Structure formats: structure tokens, C-alpha cells
Amino acid sequence: LIDPAVFLQKYTASAQYFLTDKIELSWRSFLVNGNTIYQASNRNVLRDVLFHQHKIELRTPDLLFRTYGSWESSGRAYDSRFTGIFLNQWAKSNDIWFLAYFEGYGQHGSHEKARLYADTVTVLQSLPGLRFRPRPEPGTPEFRQVFEEINSSYYRTQGGAGFYDRSSFYHSEIQYDFSKYTGRFADLLIGGNLRLYRINTKGTLFVDFEGPFWMHEYGGFIQANRWLWNRRIRLLGAVRYDKSQYFQGRFTPRLATLFFWGRERQNSLRLSYQTGFRIPTLEDQFIALDIGFQEITLGGTTRARSAFGLDRWMYSARSVAAFQAAASGVSDSATLAALAQQYLVRLPTDPVRPEYIQNYEIGTRLLLFKGLYLDVEFARAYYTDFVLYRYVIASRPSYEAGTTKPVALSNLDPNTYEGLINLRDGNTYGYNTATNVRDQVYADYASAGIEYAISPKILWTLSYSYASLTLSVAKDPSILPNFNTPRHKVGSSLYFFNLGRWSASLNYRWIDATEFDGLIKGRVPAVQWLDAQVGYLIPKYKVQIRIGGQNVLNIRYVQIPGGPRVGGLYYIQLIYDPALSR
């Protein structure tokens, strides 16, 4: 199902033209194409994917303007999990395969032989009038043919495992430095941006069932900066306004101060208060992916939820399970209504809102003695309307033939007899939908680092960081916070510069174990690894040779639950640069 080989080719092209000594006009293009593996909730195989971006920029001492666009094509990408499921179902449905397994076990009394029987038998004793296909064997022409047919189709509900994505976005931004006019009082910077998205997945990933659609965002800012007390105190203030098409706009102010002391201002203290405004991602807003097994990952906007009925009713999974257990065998409408009143928990149907953050930070950088710096920082962030995913129970969709457009939804209205029966009998679907948490959520971040110049040619660094998220509803199993940051990280590096023609570096990293608690769940063990590099300069030819490796001890580790084990990477680089010298 998966060829793990990775092949990527990248191309860049750029040109700069100086209209005057101080005005530069530039163009840059970037293109990448190839094959790789992308681990999400399932393992996606990217084949012949293409991404390209083109940018034009005008830069002057006071003005910066840039505009760029990005385009992507999913090529022949597919979801390997569904490829495997549909390959098996091409031969026999699940029910038929299990019936064949039962027959095979009855005949042979062996699990291995029963599996072989179920995979290969074409006529069942209990269904003698029907013929079935044997499971296609990897490496055979039949396997390859079925494999390609499944992956060239895009709809999971119709046996397709492929992806279709031809989306793009366009971004422009401008900023102007008014300091030459306002510098007597403060340095002043003003800017703004506009971004347009064109969503084009034919309903295979997003809710563009009726065809591609556009979405826009825009924002602007003003920032002031002033030095005081012989440039030992710096005051900064800024305010942004951001607006997205599906959300209300919001202002976010930010304040910071830096204080420097010492003969050469080598020590500093920084304090800041910042507010932030995170617009939910395109996936959080518009994704609509039926991942099989009666479960859909769904965006939180009204546009996405209304297509599947989540703007009318949705329930906690725990309460639906309790209702079904209590209502088993009950058909009387009054009794069902009473049980629904007792057990069912309806969840708010409000669409997802942008996430708002208030961040407080304090940090200092100190010269302890010659060549030795200490940097310490602590920050706490308070979230309002923290964006996460929640597992809920809602209507079962029926799709238009040949598409994933819902055309009918099961009635789950508890005020109707039909709705109560559907809830009792499980005529429902599970949804992982983007939503907000109204409870208090905050995150802590702390770091400490040391830099020590042992000599002008040797530098040693040591760093530690800590991160945690406190979520008052974390014990609710339906809540999926998607906070997957390891709590502790440690790193240390040793750099050697200009040792004649030689240079070298040695880097050690340790990352604490972490628990993934989003759409992907599971534990990732702690890991440590060592990187090393040695360089040699040939000044005559302006060439440097570098030999090195990442994870040179080849310690196998995983980065995501269910992901592959990653080992060492070793490389040789040959760098030519006309500016290189000893």
C-alpha cells in the first residue's frame, strides 16, 4: 500500500532590480514536486504533488509592498488506510468475509487457515448460489489494477481513497515607516494586509459541494516605538485590527518595554503584555471529511455545520449511549420522551469563534562575566474561546449519487417520535467538529539559556524550555485540545569557528514524552539524539565541504502516534560561494 521512499525536487528562481540605489524591485518563484508520506489522522501517501508560489516585492527605505500567490495540486495522493479497507471490500464485504472466516474455522479449527480460507474462497457453503472474488495478492496485475482504481476515485462513501485539491491563496501586504516625519516624538509604522482563499476540492475535503468558493481576510496595524534615557529604555506599543469573512473583526493591542543597563548596555529586562486574535484555520472552518465507520471530521462554521444538521441539534456521545441503554426495547413515545429528558445532553450549536489570547511575559538577559550570558524568560497566556475539536453525535447523512453532498439527514429532534426512534436505534453519525471552550484555559511557558564564549573560536550553549496547558474540561473524553507540545526540552551545542580551514559543531537534544490528545491520540516516548558536522574550506576555489549527520547515533524514535520510526540522516555538502574566505 505504501512505498516509503521520499523523492522531492525543489526549484527557485529570483531576480532583483535596483530602480535606484535605495529602491529595489524583486521577483521570486518557488516550486516543489514529488512523493512523500504525510501522517494525519490517517497515513496519507502524497504522489506527484505540486506546490508553487510566486512573489513580487517593492522595497524602499520607508515602504515595503509585497504580493504573492500559492497554488497546489494533490496529484495522485491517496489515504492508505482507506486503500486497504476498499481493497479488502472489493473482494468481499465485511459481513461476507466474517461468514467465510466462520466457515473456515469450522472446517480447520485454525485461525491461520480460517483467514486463508476467508481471503481465497469464492463459493460459500451457506451461500452456494453466489460467487465471490479472492482477495487480490500484492504484486499481481490484478492488485495493481484495483489499487489504481480505488486511488483514482475521491469519495470515501463510494469506495475511493484518493484526494482532489486544487486550492490556492493570494496575499498582499503593505507597510510604511513614517519615522522620518514623526521621529522627534516616536518611530511610527503603519501597515495592512489582504488575503484571498480559493477553495477547490470538489467536496472531497471541504464543503465546496456546489463548486469552488472564495473566502477573504484582511487586517491592519499601527506601531509606535520610542527610546528614552539615553537609549536605555525602549517603549513599544501597537494595535491590530483583523477581520475574516465569517467572523466579527477585533482589535488587539500590544505593549512592551525594554530596559538596558551596564556600561555597554549588555544587560536587559523585557516586559510585555500582548493580545492576540487567532482566526480558525481553513480546516477548522470548512473541512468535511467522511473518514468512514460513521464518523466525519467537520469544520465549525455555519456553512459546514448546516450542511450536516449540526446547526439544529447535536448531543454528547456519553449521553446518547446512556439513552440508548435505557431505551433499549422501549417503543412508547411518552416513555422515550421521558428518558430523553433524563439522559440526553444537547450541546450548543453556536458556530466556532476566533480564539482570543492575553499574554504576559517577563524576561532578562544578563552578562554574568566575560563571555557568559544567561537568558531567562517566563510567559503565561490566557485564552478566551479556545479552539479545539469535540466529538459529538448528530444526524446520519445521505449523499447525492456520485458526490459527497448531503441531500438528506436523519431526524434527531427529541420532540418527535421519529427523532427519538432514530436516537434509540443509532441512526446517527459521529462528528469531530471544531468548537470553542468557554472554560478558563491558560498556558505557561518558561525557558532558560546559557551562552558561553570559551574562546573567540569556541562557543557553548545550553537551553531548557517548559510548556504546559491547563484546561478545566480536560477530563471530558469528547474534548480534543490538540495541544501536543512536550512539557520539557533540553538542548546543548558546541561550535568551533575558524580553526584554520576547519569548522565543526556538535548538538545534543532531549525531548520529553508527550501525550497527543487531538484527532490523533497516543503517547510519544521521550527521545534524545546527537547531530554533528565538520566543515573544510578551500579558499582558492571559494568552496566549503561539509560532512555531517542528524541523529548520528541512529537512535530510532517516533514523532507522532502510529508514525514511522526515524533514524539517522547523513550527508555531504559541497558549497560554492564567491564570498567565502578563510
Coordinates of C-alpha atoms in Angstrom, one line a residue:
L1 CA 0.0 0.0 0.0
I2 CA 2.8 2.4 0.8
D3 CA 6.2 3.0 -0.9
P4 CA 8.1 4.7 1.9
A5 CA 10.7 6.2 -0.5
V6 CA 10.7 10.0 -0.5
F7 CA 11.6 11.9 -3.6
L8 CA 11.3 15.7 -3.7
Q9 CA 12.6 18.2 -6.3
K10 CA 12.6 21.9 -5.5
Y11 CA 13.3 24.8 -7.8
T12 CA 13.7 28.5 -7.1
A13 CA 14.2 31.4 -9.4
S14 CA 14.6 35.1 -8.5
A15 CA 15.6 38.4 -9.9
Q16 CA 16.3 41.8 -8.2
Y17 CA 16.5 45.1 -10.0
F18 CA 17.5 48.3 -8.3
L19 CA 15.4 51.1 -9.7
T20 CA 17.7 53.5 -7.7
D21 CA 20.4 53.0 -5.1
K22 CA 17.6 52.7 -2.5
I23 CA 14.6 51.2 -4.3
E24 CA 14.6 47.5 -5.1
L25 CA 12.1 45.6 -7.1
S26 CA 12.3 41.8 -6.8
W27 CA 10.6 38.7 -8.1
R28 CA 10.9 35.2 -6.6
S29 CA 9.3 31.9 -7.6
F30 CA 9.4 28.6 -5.7
L31 CA 8.2 25.1 -6.9
V32 CA 8.3 21.7 -5.2
N33 CA 7.1 18.4 -6.7
G34 CA 7.5 14.8 -5.6
N35 CA 6.4 12.0 -3.4
T36 CA 6.3 11.7 0.4
I37 CA 4.2 10.4 3.3
Y38 CA 2.0 12.7 5.4
Q39 CA 0.8 11.5 8.8
A40 CA -2.5 13.0 9.9
S41 CA -5.4 11.1 11.5
N42 CA -4.6 8.6 8.7
R43 CA -1.4 8.0 6.8
N44 CA -1.7 9.8 3.5
V45 CA 0.6 9.0 0.6
L46 CA 1.4 12.1 -1.5
R47 CA 2.3 11.2 -5.1
D48 CA 3.2 13.7 -7.8
V49 CA 2.1 16.6 -5.5
L50 CA 2.9 20.1 -6.8
F51 CA 3.2 23.3 -4.9
H52 CA 4.3 26.6 -6.4
Q53 CA 4.5 30.2 -5.1
H54 CA 5.3 33.5 -6.9
K55 CA 6.1 36.8 -5.2
I56 CA 6.7 40.4 -6.3
E57 CA 8.2 42.8 -3.8
L58 CA 9.0 46.5 -3.8
R59 CA 11.3 47.8 -1.1
T60 CA 12.4 51.3 -0.3
P61 CA 13.9 52.8 2.9
D62 CA 10.3 53.6 4.1
L63 CA 7.9 51.5 2.0
L64 CA 7.5 47.7 1.8
F65 CA 5.0 46.2 -0.5
R66 CA 4.7 42.5 -1.5
T67 CA 2.1 40.4 -3.2
Y68 CA 2.2 36.7 -3.8
G69 CA 0.1 33.7 -4.7
S70 CA 0.4 30.0 -3.9
W71 CA -1.1 27.2 -5.8
E72 CA -1.3 23.4 -5.0
S73 CA -2.2 20.2 -6.7
S74 CA -2.7 17.0 -4.8
G75 CA -1.6 14.9 -7.8
R76 CA -2.2 11.2 -7.2
A77 CA -2.3 11.4 -3.4
Y78 CA -4.4 8.9 -1.5
D79 CA -5.3 7.8 2.0
S80 CA -3.6 4.4 2.5
R81 CA -6.0 3.4 5.3
F82 CA -9.0 3.5 3.0
T83 CA -7.0 1.9 0.2
G84 CA -6.5 -1.1 2.4
I85 CA -10.2 -1.2 3.5
F86 CA -11.5 -0.9 0.0
L87 CA -9.1 -3.4 -1.4
N88 CA -10.5 -6.0 1.0
Q89 CA -14.1 -5.0 0.4
W90 CA -13.6 -5.2 -3.4
A91 CA -13.3 -9.0 -2.9
K92 CA -15.8 -9.5 -0.1
S93 CA -17.9 -7.2 2.1
N94 CA -17.0 -7.3 5.8
D95 CA -20.1 -9.4 6.6
I96 CA -19.3 -12.0 3.9
W97 CA -15.6 -12.2 4.9
F98 CA -16.5 -12.9 8.5
L99 CA -19.0 -15.5 7.4
A100 CA -16.3 -17.1 5.3
Y101 CA -13.9 -17.0 8.3
F102 CA -16.5 -18.7 10.5
E103 CA -16.9 -21.5 7.8
G104 CA -13.1 -21.8 7.5
Y105 CA -12.6 -22.1 11.3
G106 CA -15.3 -24.7 11.5
Q107 CA -13.6 -26.8 8.8
H108 CA -10.0 -26.4 10.0
G109 CA -10.1 -25.2 13.6
S110 CA -7.1 -22.9 13.0
H111 CA -7.0 -19.1 12.9
E112 CA -4.4 -19.0 10.1
K113 CA -6.3 -21.5 7.9
A114 CA -9.6 -19.7 8.6
R115 CA -8.0 -16.4 7.4
L116 CA -6.6 -18.0 4.3
Y117 CA -10.0 -19.6 3.6
A118 CA -11.8 -16.3 4.0
D119 CA -9.3 -14.5 1.8
T120 CA -9.4 -17.0 -1.1
V121 CA -12.7 -18.9 -1.1
T122 CA -15.0 -18.0 -4.0
V123 CA -18.2 -20.0 -3.1
L124 CA -19.5 -20.2 0.5
Q125 CA -21.3 -23.3 1.8
S126 CA -24.0 -21.1 3.3
L127 CA -24.4 -19.1 0.1
P128 CA -23.9 -21.7 -2.7
G129 CA -25.6 -19.7 -5.4
L130 CA -23.2 -16.7 -5.2
R131 CA -19.6 -16.4 -6.3
F132 CA -17.1 -14.1 -4.6
R133 CA -13.7 -12.9 -5.6
P134 CA -10.5 -13.9 -3.8
R135 CA -8.5 -11.1 -2.1
P136 CA -6.0 -9.7 -4.7
E137 CA -2.4 -10.5 -3.9
P138 CA 0.2 -7.7 -3.8
G139 CA 2.5 -7.7 -6.8
T140 CA -0.1 -9.1 -9.2
P141 CA -1.5 -7.2 -12.1
E142 CA -5.0 -7.6 -10.6
F143 CA -3.8 -6.0 -7.4
R144 CA -2.3 -3.1 -9.2
Q145 CA -5.4 -2.5 -11.3
V146 CA -7.8 -2.5 -8.3
F147 CA -5.2 -0.4 -6.4
E148 CA -5.2 2.3 -9.1
E149 CA -9.0 2.3 -9.5
I150 CA -9.5 2.9 -5.8
N151 CA -6.9 5.6 -5.5
S152 CA -8.1 7.4 -8.7
S153 CA -11.6 7.9 -7.1
Y154 CA -12.1 10.6 -4.4
Y155 CA -15.2 9.8 -2.5
R156 CA -14.8 7.6 0.6
T157 CA -18.5 6.8 0.7
Q158 CA -18.2 5.3 -2.8
G159 CA -15.0 3.3 -2.3
G160 CA -12.5 6.0 -3.3
A161 CA -9.3 6.7 -1.4
G162 CA -7.8 9.5 -3.5
F163 CA -7.5 13.2 -2.8
Y164 CA -8.5 16.1 -5.0
D165 CA -7.2 19.5 -4.1
R166 CA -6.5 22.4 -6.4
S167 CA -6.9 25.2 -3.9
S168 CA -4.9 28.4 -3.9
F169 CA -4.5 31.7 -1.9
Y170 CA -3.4 35.2 -2.8
H171 CA -1.8 37.6 -0.3
S172 CA -0.8 41.3 -0.4
E173 CA 0.6 43.5 2.3
I174 CA 2.0 47.0 2.6
Q175 CA 3.7 48.9 5.4
Y176 CA 5.2 52.4 5.6
D177 CA 7.6 53.8 8.1
F178 CA 6.7 57.4 9.0
S179 CA 9.6 57.8 11.3
K180 CA 11.3 60.5 9.3
Y181 CA 8.2 62.6 9.9
T182 CA 7.4 61.5 13.5
G183 CA 10.9 60.6 14.8
R184 CA 11.0 63.6 17.0
F185 CA 8.3 62.0 19.1
A186 CA 8.3 58.3 18.2
D187 CA 9.1 55.9 15.3
L188 CA 5.8 55.1 13.6
L189 CA 5.0 52.1 11.4
I190 CA 1.6 51.6 9.7
G191 CA 0.6 48.6 7.6
G192 CA -2.1 46.3 6.3
N193 CA -2.8 43.1 4.5
L194 CA -5.4 41.3 2.4
R195 CA -5.6 37.5 1.8
L196 CA -8.0 35.7 -0.5
Y197 CA -8.5 31.9 -0.5
R198 CA -10.0 29.9 -3.4
I199 CA -11.2 26.5 -2.0
N200 CA -11.4 23.9 -4.7
T201 CA -11.6 20.2 -3.6
K202 CA -14.9 19.1 -5.3
G203 CA -16.3 18.4 -1.9
T204 CA -13.7 15.7 -1.2
L205 CA -12.1 17.7 1.7
F206 CA -14.1 20.8 2.2
V207 CA -17.7 21.9 1.9
D208 CA -17.3 23.1 -1.7
F209 CA -20.0 20.7 -2.9
E210 CA -21.5 23.3 -5.3
G211 CA -18.1 24.2 -6.7
P212 CA -15.1 26.3 -5.7
F213 CA -15.7 29.3 -3.4
W214 CA -13.7 32.3 -2.2
M215 CA -13.0 33.4 1.4
H216 CA -11.2 36.6 2.4
E217 CA -9.4 38.0 5.4
Y218 CA -7.9 41.5 6.0
G219 CA -6.2 43.4 8.7
G220 CA -4.1 46.4 9.6
F221 CA -1.8 47.7 12.3
I222 CA -0.1 50.8 13.7
Q223 CA 3.0 50.5 15.8
A224 CA 4.9 53.2 17.8
N225 CA 8.4 52.9 19.2
R226 CA 10.3 55.4 21.4
W227 CA 13.7 55.5 23.1
L228 CA 14.2 57.2 26.5
W229 CA 17.0 57.9 29.0
N230 CA 20.0 57.9 26.6
R231 CA 18.6 54.8 24.8
R232 CA 18.4 52.7 27.9
I233 CA 14.6 52.4 27.9
R234 CA 12.6 51.4 24.9
L235 CA 8.8 51.7 24.8
L236 CA 6.7 49.9 22.2
G237 CA 3.0 50.0 21.5
A238 CA 0.9 48.5 18.7
V239 CA -2.7 47.8 17.9
R240 CA -4.0 45.5 15.1
Y241 CA -7.4 45.0 13.6
D242 CA -8.3 41.7 11.9
K243 CA -11.4 40.7 10.1
S244 CA -12.4 37.4 8.4
Q245 CA -15.4 36.9 6.1
Y246 CA -17.1 34.6 8.5
F247 CA -16.2 36.3 11.8
Q248 CA -16.5 39.6 13.5
G249 CA -13.5 41.8 13.5
R250 CA -11.4 42.6 16.6
F251 CA -8.7 45.0 17.8
T252 CA -5.7 43.5 19.6
P253 CA -3.4 46.0 21.4
R254 CA 0.2 45.1 22.5
L255 CA 2.6 46.9 24.9
A256 CA 6.2 46.2 25.7
T257 CA 9.2 47.8 27.4
L258 CA 12.9 47.0 27.4
F259 CA 15.4 48.3 30.0
F260 CA 19.1 48.1 29.4
W261 CA 21.9 48.7 31.9
G262 CA 25.6 48.2 32.2
R263 CA 28.4 50.2 30.6
E264 CA 27.7 48.7 27.2
R265 CA 24.0 48.0 27.8
Q266 CA 24.9 44.4 28.0
N267 CA 22.1 43.5 30.4
S268 CA 18.4 43.8 29.7
L269 CA 15.0 43.3 31.2
R270 CA 11.9 43.0 29.0
L271 CA 8.2 43.1 30.0
S272 CA 5.3 42.8 27.6
Y273 CA 1.5 42.5 27.5
Q274 CA 0.1 41.2 24.2
T275 CA -3.3 40.3 23.0
G276 CA -3.8 38.0 20.1
F277 CA -6.5 37.0 17.7
R278 CA -6.4 33.6 16.0
I279 CA -8.8 33.1 13.2
P280 CA -9.7 29.4 12.9
T281 CA -7.8 27.7 10.1
L282 CA -9.5 26.7 6.8
E283 CA -9.7 23.1 8.1
D284 CA -11.3 24.4 11.4
Q285 CA -13.8 26.3 9.3
F286 CA -14.7 24.2 6.3
I287 CA -13.4 20.6 6.4
A288 CA -16.0 17.9 5.7
L289 CA -14.2 14.6 5.5
D290 CA -16.2 11.4 6.0
I291 CA -13.4 9.2 7.4
G292 CA -15.6 6.0 7.4
F293 CA -17.0 4.0 10.3
Q294 CA -19.8 6.5 10.6
E295 CA -17.6 9.4 11.6
I296 CA -16.9 12.8 10.0
T297 CA -14.3 15.5 10.7
L298 CA -16.3 18.7 10.3
G299 CA -15.5 22.4 10.3
G300 CA -17.2 24.7 12.9
T301 CA -18.7 27.4 10.7
T302 CA -22.4 27.7 9.9
R303 CA -21.6 26.9 6.3
A304 CA -20.1 23.5 7.3
R305 CA -22.4 22.6 10.1
S306 CA -25.7 23.5 8.4
A307 CA -24.8 21.0 5.6
F308 CA -24.9 18.2 8.1
G309 CA -27.5 19.4 10.5
L310 CA -25.2 20.4 13.4
D311 CA -26.8 23.8 13.5
R312 CA -30.0 22.2 14.7
W313 CA -29.0 19.5 17.1
M314 CA -26.0 17.7 18.4
Y315 CA -25.5 15.6 21.5
S316 CA -22.7 14.4 23.8
A317 CA -21.7 10.9 22.9
R318 CA -21.9 9.8 26.5
S319 CA -25.5 10.9 26.9
V320 CA -26.6 9.2 23.7
A321 CA -25.0 5.9 24.9
A322 CA -26.9 6.3 28.2
F323 CA -30.2 7.0 26.5
Q324 CA -29.8 4.0 24.1
A325 CA -29.1 1.7 27.0
A326 CA -32.1 2.9 28.9
A327 CA -34.4 3.0 25.9
S328 CA -33.5 -0.5 24.5
G329 CA -36.7 -2.2 23.7
V330 CA -38.9 0.8 24.6
S331 CA -41.3 2.0 21.9
D332 CA -43.8 4.0 23.9
S333 CA -43.4 7.7 22.8
A334 CA -44.1 9.1 26.3
T335 CA -41.5 6.8 27.9
L336 CA -39.0 7.6 25.2
A337 CA -39.6 11.3 25.7
A338 CA -39.1 11.0 29.5
L339 CA -35.9 9.0 29.0
A340 CA -34.6 11.6 26.5
Q341 CA -35.4 14.4 29.0
Q342 CA -33.4 12.4 31.7
Y343 CA -30.4 11.3 29.7
L344 CA -29.8 13.3 26.5
V345 CA -27.4 16.3 26.8
R346 CA -27.8 18.7 23.9
L347 CA -24.7 20.7 23.1
P348 CA -24.6 24.4 22.0
T349 CA -24.9 24.7 18.2
D350 CA -23.1 28.1 18.0
P351 CA -20.6 28.2 15.2
V352 CA -16.9 28.3 16.1
R353 CA -15.5 31.7 17.1
P354 CA -12.0 33.1 16.8
E355 CA -9.6 32.4 19.6
Y356 CA -8.5 35.4 21.8
I357 CA -5.4 35.4 23.9
Q358 CA -3.9 37.7 26.5
N359 CA -0.2 37.0 27.1
Y360 CA 2.1 38.3 29.9
E361 CA 5.8 37.9 29.6
I362 CA 8.9 38.8 31.6
G363 CA 12.5 38.0 30.6
T364 CA 16.0 39.1 31.2
R365 CA 19.4 38.7 29.6
L366 CA 22.5 39.1 31.8
L367 CA 26.2 39.1 31.3
L368 CA 27.4 37.1 34.3
F369 CA 31.1 37.5 33.4
K370 CA 33.1 38.0 30.3
G371 CA 31.7 35.7 27.6
L372 CA 28.9 34.2 29.7
Y373 CA 25.3 35.2 29.1
L374 CA 22.2 34.0 30.9
D375 CA 18.8 34.4 29.3
V376 CA 15.6 33.6 31.3
E377 CA 12.0 34.0 30.3
F378 CA 8.5 33.3 31.7
A379 CA 5.2 33.8 30.0
R380 CA 1.5 33.0 30.8
A381 CA -1.2 33.1 28.2
Y382 CA -4.9 33.2 29.0
Y383 CA -7.3 32.0 26.3
T384 CA -10.9 33.1 25.6
D385 CA -12.9 30.8 23.2
F386 CA -10.0 28.3 23.0
V387 CA -10.4 26.5 19.6
L388 CA -10.4 22.7 19.8
Y389 CA -12.3 19.7 18.5
R390 CA -15.2 17.9 20.2
Y391 CA -16.7 14.5 19.4
V392 CA -20.4 14.8 19.2
I393 CA -23.4 12.7 17.9
A394 CA -25.6 14.2 15.2
S395 CA -27.6 13.2 12.1
R396 CA -26.6 10.5 9.6
P397 CA -26.2 12.0 6.1
S398 CA -27.3 10.5 2.8
Y399 CA -25.2 11.7 -0.1
E400 CA -26.1 12.7 -3.6
A401 CA -25.1 10.0 -6.1
G402 CA -21.5 10.4 -7.3
T403 CA -20.7 13.2 -4.8
T404 CA -20.3 13.8 -1.0
K405 CA -23.1 16.4 -0.9
P406 CA -25.6 15.6 1.9
V407 CA -29.1 15.6 0.5
A408 CA -30.9 14.1 3.5
L409 CA -30.3 13.9 7.2
S410 CA -31.8 11.6 9.8
N411 CA -34.2 13.4 12.1
L412 CA -32.8 13.6 15.7
D413 CA -35.4 16.0 17.1
P414 CA -36.2 14.7 20.6
N415 CA -39.6 16.4 20.3
T416 CA -40.7 14.0 17.6
Y417 CA -41.3 10.3 17.8
E418 CA -39.2 9.7 14.6
G419 CA -36.2 11.6 16.2
L420 CA -36.5 9.5 19.4
I421 CA -36.5 6.2 17.5
N422 CA -33.5 7.3 15.4
L423 CA -31.6 8.2 18.6
R424 CA -32.6 4.9 20.2
D425 CA -31.6 2.8 17.2
G426 CA -28.4 4.6 16.4
N427 CA -29.5 6.1 13.1
T428 CA -26.8 8.7 13.9
Y429 CA -23.3 9.7 12.9
G430 CA -20.2 10.8 15.0
Y431 CA -18.6 14.1 14.3
N432 CA -15.3 15.6 15.3
T433 CA -16.2 19.3 14.9
A434 CA -14.2 22.4 15.6
T435 CA -15.7 24.4 18.5
N436 CA -14.7 26.6 21.4
V437 CA -14.3 26.1 25.1
R438 CA -15.8 28.8 27.4
D439 CA -14.0 27.5 30.5
Q440 CA -10.7 29.0 31.7
V441 CA -7.8 27.9 29.6
Y442 CA -4.2 29.0 30.1
A443 CA -0.7 28.0 29.1
D444 CA 2.6 28.5 30.8
Y445 CA 5.9 28.8 29.0
A446 CA 9.4 29.2 30.6
S447 CA 12.9 28.9 29.2
A448 CA 16.5 29.4 30.4
G449 CA 19.6 29.5 28.2
I450 CA 23.3 29.9 28.6
E451 CA 25.8 31.1 26.0
Y452 CA 29.5 30.9 26.9
A453 CA 32.2 32.0 24.5
I454 CA 35.0 29.8 25.8
S455 CA 37.3 31.5 23.3
P456 CA 36.8 33.6 20.1
K457 CA 36.7 30.3 18.3
I458 CA 34.6 28.1 20.6
L459 CA 31.0 28.7 21.7
W460 CA 29.0 26.6 24.1
T461 CA 25.2 26.8 24.6
L462 CA 22.8 25.1 27.0
S463 CA 19.0 25.6 26.9
Y464 CA 15.9 24.3 28.7
S465 CA 12.2 25.0 28.0
Y466 CA 8.9 24.2 29.7
A467 CA 5.4 24.3 28.3
S468 CA 2.0 23.3 29.7
L469 CA -1.7 23.8 29.0
T470 CA -4.3 23.9 31.8
L471 CA -7.7 23.0 30.6
S472 CA -10.5 22.7 33.1
V473 CA -12.5 20.4 30.9
A474 CA -9.6 18.2 30.0
K475 CA -11.2 15.1 31.7
D476 CA -14.1 15.2 29.3
P477 CA -13.3 12.4 26.8
S478 CA -15.1 14.2 24.0
I479 CA -12.7 17.2 24.2
L480 CA -9.8 17.1 21.8
P481 CA -7.5 20.1 22.7
N482 CA -4.8 19.3 20.0
F483 CA -2.1 20.6 22.4
N484 CA 0.8 18.2 21.6
T485 CA 3.8 20.2 22.9
P486 CA 6.3 18.2 25.1
R487 CA 6.5 19.6 28.6
H488 CA 10.3 19.6 28.8
K489 CA 13.0 20.1 26.2
V490 CA 16.8 20.3 26.8
G491 CA 19.5 21.2 24.3
S492 CA 23.2 21.8 24.2
S493 CA 25.6 22.8 21.4
L494 CA 29.3 23.2 20.9
Y495 CA 30.5 25.3 17.9
F496 CA 34.1 25.6 16.6
F497 CA 34.9 28.5 14.3
N498 CA 37.8 29.3 12.0
L499 CA 40.2 26.6 13.2
G500 CA 42.4 27.3 10.3
R501 CA 40.3 26.0 7.4
W502 CA 38.3 23.8 9.7
S503 CA 34.9 24.3 11.5
A504 CA 32.7 22.0 13.4
S505 CA 29.5 21.7 15.5
L506 CA 28.0 19.2 17.9
N507 CA 24.4 19.4 19.0
Y508 CA 22.5 17.3 21.7
R509 CA 18.7 17.3 22.1
W510 CA 16.4 15.7 24.5
I511 CA 12.6 15.9 24.3
D512 CA 10.2 14.7 27.0
A513 CA 7.5 12.2 26.4
T514 CA 4.2 13.7 25.4
E515 CA 0.5 12.7 25.0
F516 CA -1.3 13.5 21.8
D517 CA -4.9 14.4 22.7
G518 CA -6.4 15.7 19.4
L519 CA -7.8 13.9 16.4
I520 CA -4.7 11.7 16.8
K521 CA -4.4 10.1 20.2
G522 CA -1.5 8.3 21.8
R523 CA 1.8 8.6 23.7
V524 CA 5.1 9.5 22.1
P525 CA 8.1 8.4 24.2
A526 CA 10.9 10.7 25.2
V527 CA 13.8 10.9 22.7
Q528 CA 17.4 12.1 22.6
W529 CA 19.7 12.5 19.7
L530 CA 23.0 13.9 18.6
D531 CA 23.8 16.0 15.5
A532 CA 27.4 16.6 14.2
Q533 CA 29.1 18.4 11.3
V534 CA 32.6 19.1 10.2
G535 CA 33.5 21.7 7.5
Y536 CA 36.6 22.3 5.5
L537 CA 37.3 25.5 3.4
I538 CA 39.2 25.6 0.2
P539 CA 39.7 29.4 -0.3
K540 CA 41.4 29.1 -3.7
Y541 CA 38.2 27.7 -5.2
K542 CA 35.7 29.5 -2.8
V543 CA 34.4 26.1 -1.9
Q544 CA 33.5 24.6 1.5
I545 CA 33.0 20.8 2.1
R546 CA 30.7 19.8 4.9
I547 CA 30.2 16.3 6.2
G548 CA 27.7 15.6 8.9
G549 CA 24.7 13.8 10.3
Q550 CA 21.4 14.3 12.1
N551 CA 20.9 11.7 14.8
V552 CA 24.4 10.3 14.1
L553 CA 23.9 7.5 16.7
N554 CA 20.9 6.3 14.7
I555 CA 18.6 6.2 17.7
R556 CA 15.1 5.1 16.4
Y557 CA 12.3 7.4 17.5
V558 CA 8.7 8.3 16.6
Q559 CA 7.3 11.9 16.3
I560 CA 3.6 11.0 16.2
P561 CA 1.5 8.1 17.4
G562 CA 1.3 5.5 14.7
G563 CA 4.1 7.2 12.8
P564 CA 7.3 5.6 11.4
R565 CA 10.5 5.3 13.4
V566 CA 13.0 7.9 12.3
G567 CA 16.7 7.1 12.3
G568 CA 19.9 8.9 11.3
L569 CA 20.4 11.1 8.3
Y570 CA 24.0 11.5 6.9
Y571 CA 25.1 14.0 4.3
I572 CA 27.9 15.5 2.3
Q573 CA 27.6 19.1 1.1
L574 CA 29.7 21.0 -1.4
I575 CA 29.1 24.7 -1.2
Y576 CA 30.4 27.3 -3.7
D577 CA 30.2 30.9 -2.7
P578 CA 32.3 33.7 -4.2
A579 CA 32.3 35.5 -0.8
L580 CA 33.8 32.5 1.0
S581 CA 37.3 33.2 2.5
R582 CA 39.3 32.0 5.5

